[in-house]
Coordinates of C-alpha atoms in Angstrom, one line a residue:
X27 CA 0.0 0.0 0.0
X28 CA 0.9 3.2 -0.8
X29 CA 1.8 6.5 1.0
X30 CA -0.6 8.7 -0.6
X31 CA -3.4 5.8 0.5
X32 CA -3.1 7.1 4.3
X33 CA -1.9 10.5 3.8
X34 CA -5.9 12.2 3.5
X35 CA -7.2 10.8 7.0
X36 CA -3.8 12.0 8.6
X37 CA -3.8 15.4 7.3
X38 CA -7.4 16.6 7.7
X39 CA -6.9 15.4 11.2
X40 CA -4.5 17.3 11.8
X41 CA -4.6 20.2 9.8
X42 CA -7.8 21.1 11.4
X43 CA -6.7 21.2 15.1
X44 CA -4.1 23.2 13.9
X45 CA -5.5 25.6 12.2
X46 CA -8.2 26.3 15.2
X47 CA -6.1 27.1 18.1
X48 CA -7.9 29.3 20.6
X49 CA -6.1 32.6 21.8
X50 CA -6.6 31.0 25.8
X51 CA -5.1 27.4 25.0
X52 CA -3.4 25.7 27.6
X53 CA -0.6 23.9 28.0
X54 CA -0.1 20.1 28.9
X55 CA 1.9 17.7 29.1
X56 CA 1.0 13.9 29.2
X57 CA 3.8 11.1 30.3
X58 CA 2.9 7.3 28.9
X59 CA 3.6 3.7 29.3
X60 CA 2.2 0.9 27.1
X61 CA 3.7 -2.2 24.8
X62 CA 4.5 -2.2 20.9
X63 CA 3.1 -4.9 18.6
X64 CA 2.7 -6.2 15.8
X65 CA 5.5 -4.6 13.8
X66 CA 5.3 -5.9 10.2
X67 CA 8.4 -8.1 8.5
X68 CA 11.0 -6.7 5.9
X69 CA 11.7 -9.2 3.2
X70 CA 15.2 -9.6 2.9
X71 CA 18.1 -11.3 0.9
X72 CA 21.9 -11.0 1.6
X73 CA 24.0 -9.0 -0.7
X74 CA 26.2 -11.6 -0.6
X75 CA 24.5 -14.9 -0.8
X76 CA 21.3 -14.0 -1.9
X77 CA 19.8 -15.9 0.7
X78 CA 15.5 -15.4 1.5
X79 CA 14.4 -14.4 4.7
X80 CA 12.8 -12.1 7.2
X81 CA 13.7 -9.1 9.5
X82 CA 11.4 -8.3 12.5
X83 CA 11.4 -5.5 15.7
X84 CA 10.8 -7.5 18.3
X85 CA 7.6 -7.2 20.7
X86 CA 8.0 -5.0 23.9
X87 CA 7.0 -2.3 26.5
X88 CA 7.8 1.2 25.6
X89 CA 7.6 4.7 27.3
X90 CA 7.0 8.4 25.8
X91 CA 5.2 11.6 26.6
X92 CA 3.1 14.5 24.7
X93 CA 3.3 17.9 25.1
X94 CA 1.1 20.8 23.3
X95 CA -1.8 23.0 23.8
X96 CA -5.6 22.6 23.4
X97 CA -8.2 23.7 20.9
X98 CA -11.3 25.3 20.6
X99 CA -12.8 22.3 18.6
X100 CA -12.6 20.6 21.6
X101 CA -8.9 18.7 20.5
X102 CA -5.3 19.5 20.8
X103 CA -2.0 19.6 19.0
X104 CA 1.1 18.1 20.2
X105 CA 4.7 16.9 19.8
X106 CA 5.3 13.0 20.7
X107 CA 8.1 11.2 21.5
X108 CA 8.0 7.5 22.0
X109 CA 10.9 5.1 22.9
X110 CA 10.9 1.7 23.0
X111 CA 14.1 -1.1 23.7
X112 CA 13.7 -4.1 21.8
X113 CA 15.7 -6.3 19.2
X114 CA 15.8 -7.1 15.9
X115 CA 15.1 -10.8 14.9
X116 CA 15.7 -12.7 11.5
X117 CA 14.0 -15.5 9.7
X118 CA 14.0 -17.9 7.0
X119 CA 17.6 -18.7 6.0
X120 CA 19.2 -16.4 8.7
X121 CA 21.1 -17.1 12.1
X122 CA 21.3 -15.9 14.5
X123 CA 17.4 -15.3 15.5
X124 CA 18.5 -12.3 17.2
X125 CA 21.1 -10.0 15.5
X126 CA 21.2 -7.3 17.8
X127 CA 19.4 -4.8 20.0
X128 CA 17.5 -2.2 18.8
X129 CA 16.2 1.4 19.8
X130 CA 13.0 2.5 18.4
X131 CA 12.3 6.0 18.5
X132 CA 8.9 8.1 17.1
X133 CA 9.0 11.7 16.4
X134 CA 6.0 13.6 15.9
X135 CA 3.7 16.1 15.3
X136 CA 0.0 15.4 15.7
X137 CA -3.5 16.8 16.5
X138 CA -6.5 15.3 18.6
X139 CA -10.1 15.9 17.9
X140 CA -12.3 15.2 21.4
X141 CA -16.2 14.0 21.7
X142 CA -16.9 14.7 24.7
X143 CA -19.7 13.2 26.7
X144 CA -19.6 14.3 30.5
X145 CA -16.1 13.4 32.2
X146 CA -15.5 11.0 29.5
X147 CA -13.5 12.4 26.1
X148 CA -13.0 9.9 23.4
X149 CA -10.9 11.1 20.6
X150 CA -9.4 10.0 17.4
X151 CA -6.0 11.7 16.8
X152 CA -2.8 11.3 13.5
X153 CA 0.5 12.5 13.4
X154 CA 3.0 12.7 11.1
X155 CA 7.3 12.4 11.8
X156 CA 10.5 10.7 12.0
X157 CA 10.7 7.0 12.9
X158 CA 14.9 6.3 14.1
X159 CA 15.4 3.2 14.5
X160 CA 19.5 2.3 16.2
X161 CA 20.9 -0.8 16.3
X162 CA 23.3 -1.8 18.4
X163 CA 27.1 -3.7 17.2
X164 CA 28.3 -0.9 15.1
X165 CA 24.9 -1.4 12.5
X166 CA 23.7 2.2 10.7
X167 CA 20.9 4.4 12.4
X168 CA 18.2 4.3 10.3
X169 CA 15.4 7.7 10.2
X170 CA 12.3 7.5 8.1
X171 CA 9.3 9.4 7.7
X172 CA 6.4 8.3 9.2
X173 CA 2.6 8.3 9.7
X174 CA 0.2 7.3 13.2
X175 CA -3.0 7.3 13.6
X176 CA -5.4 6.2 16.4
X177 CA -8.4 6.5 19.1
X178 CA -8.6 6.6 22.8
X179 CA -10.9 7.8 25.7
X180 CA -9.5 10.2 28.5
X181 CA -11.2 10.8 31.7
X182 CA -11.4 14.2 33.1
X183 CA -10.3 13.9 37.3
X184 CA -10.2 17.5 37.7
X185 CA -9.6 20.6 35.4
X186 CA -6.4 19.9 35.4
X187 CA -5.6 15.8 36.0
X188 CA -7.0 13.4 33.5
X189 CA -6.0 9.5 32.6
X190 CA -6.4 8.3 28.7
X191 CA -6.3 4.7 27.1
X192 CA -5.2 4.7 23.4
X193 CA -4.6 2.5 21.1
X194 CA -2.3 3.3 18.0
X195 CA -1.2 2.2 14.5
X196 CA 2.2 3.9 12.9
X197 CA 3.5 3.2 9.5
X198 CA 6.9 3.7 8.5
X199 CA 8.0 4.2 4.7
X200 CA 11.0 2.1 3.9
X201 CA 12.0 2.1 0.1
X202 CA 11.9 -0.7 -1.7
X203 CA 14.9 -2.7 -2.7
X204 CA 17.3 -0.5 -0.8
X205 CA 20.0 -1.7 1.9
X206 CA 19.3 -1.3 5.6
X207 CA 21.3 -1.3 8.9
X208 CA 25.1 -1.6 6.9
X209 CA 27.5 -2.4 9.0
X210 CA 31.2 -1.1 8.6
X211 CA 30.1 0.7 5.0
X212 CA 29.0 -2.7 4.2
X213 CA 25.0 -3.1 4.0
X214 CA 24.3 -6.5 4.6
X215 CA 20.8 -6.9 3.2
X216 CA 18.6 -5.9 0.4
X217 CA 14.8 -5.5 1.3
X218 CA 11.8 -5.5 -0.8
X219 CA 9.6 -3.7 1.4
X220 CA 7.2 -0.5 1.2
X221 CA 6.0 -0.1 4.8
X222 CA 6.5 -0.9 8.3
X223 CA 3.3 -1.2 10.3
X224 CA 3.8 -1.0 14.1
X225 CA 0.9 -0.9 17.0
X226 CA 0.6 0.6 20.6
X227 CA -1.3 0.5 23.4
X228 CA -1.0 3.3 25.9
X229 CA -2.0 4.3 29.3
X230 CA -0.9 7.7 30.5
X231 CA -1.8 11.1 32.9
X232 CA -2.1 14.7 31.5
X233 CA -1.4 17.8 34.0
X234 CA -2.8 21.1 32.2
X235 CA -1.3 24.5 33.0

């Protein structure tokens, strides 16, 4: 699939929290937990051998936090950053299973639109950034750009404490037929891939100022 098949949802979601902020917005900040799945396989073959198989990001927790202001709409924008420690795994022809660790970082900017109904406040929200993802053992840093999307519900405490559950989809853009993670100057796979998909599920608190 691709990138101009997900790039309408994303951008009228966003564009239209960020074109509507109030002059009174607050501020907030909003630290998460949750655990990545799901993260999609890159086809791969060695440059050297030509031999089949699969690349993976390992399955784990991760940890982030969103800051921004609100909207008049009711919604928000916001900068995210997510991190999350994991490996990277191989397949098919390849050994061994686990080649090395691997850092998985999000970068970016987004917009929420809220329906709210009392103290609750579901809301669907997209963003649009960076995706870095850094081996360990001397492999290359890779940075791609990269779309999320996703829905949640966020209870308002007080005016300014609330707790949200989300649940989140992010697809990265990889090229197709191009190396990835080279090592020494030496890339050690071709991949014939379009697009990482990755999930999250998120529990956090927001503090307005």
């Amino acid at each position: 699939m691709k990138m101009r098949d997900h790039l309408p949802f994303s951008v009228l979601v966003a564009a239209s929290v960020f074109v509507t902020t109030p002059a009174m917005a607050e501020v907030f900040v909003a630290p998460y937990g949750g655990y990545s799945f799901g993260a999609s396989e890159f086809t791969i073959s060695a440059d050297n051998t030509n031999d089949q198989g699969s690349l993976k990001i390992s399955e784990s927790d991760h940890y982030g936090f969103m800051a921004g202001v609100t909207t008049k709409d009711p919604g928000n924008i916001y900068f995210l950053y997510s991190h999350q420690g994991t490996e990277l795994r191989s397949g098919g022809n390849f050994s061994p299973n686990i080649i090395t660790d691997l850092n998985v970082d999000y970068f970016h900017l987004g917009g929420s639109l809220f329906f709210p109904n009392g103290n609750f406040k579901p809301y669907v929200t997209a963003s649009l950034g960076l995706t870095q993802m850094r081996p360990g053992d001397n492999y290359s840093t890779e940075s791609r750009f990269s779309m999320g999307f996703g829905a949640g519900i966020e209870y308002q405490m007080t005016d300014a404490f609330s707790l949200f559950a989300d649940a989140r989809g992010y697809a990265t853009f990889v090229n197709s037929s191009s190396a990835l993670f080279c090592d020494g100057g030496n890339c050690l796979w071709s991949i014939s891939s379009d697009i990482m998909w990755q999930g999250q599920a998120n529990l956090g608190v927001k503090l307005k100022f």
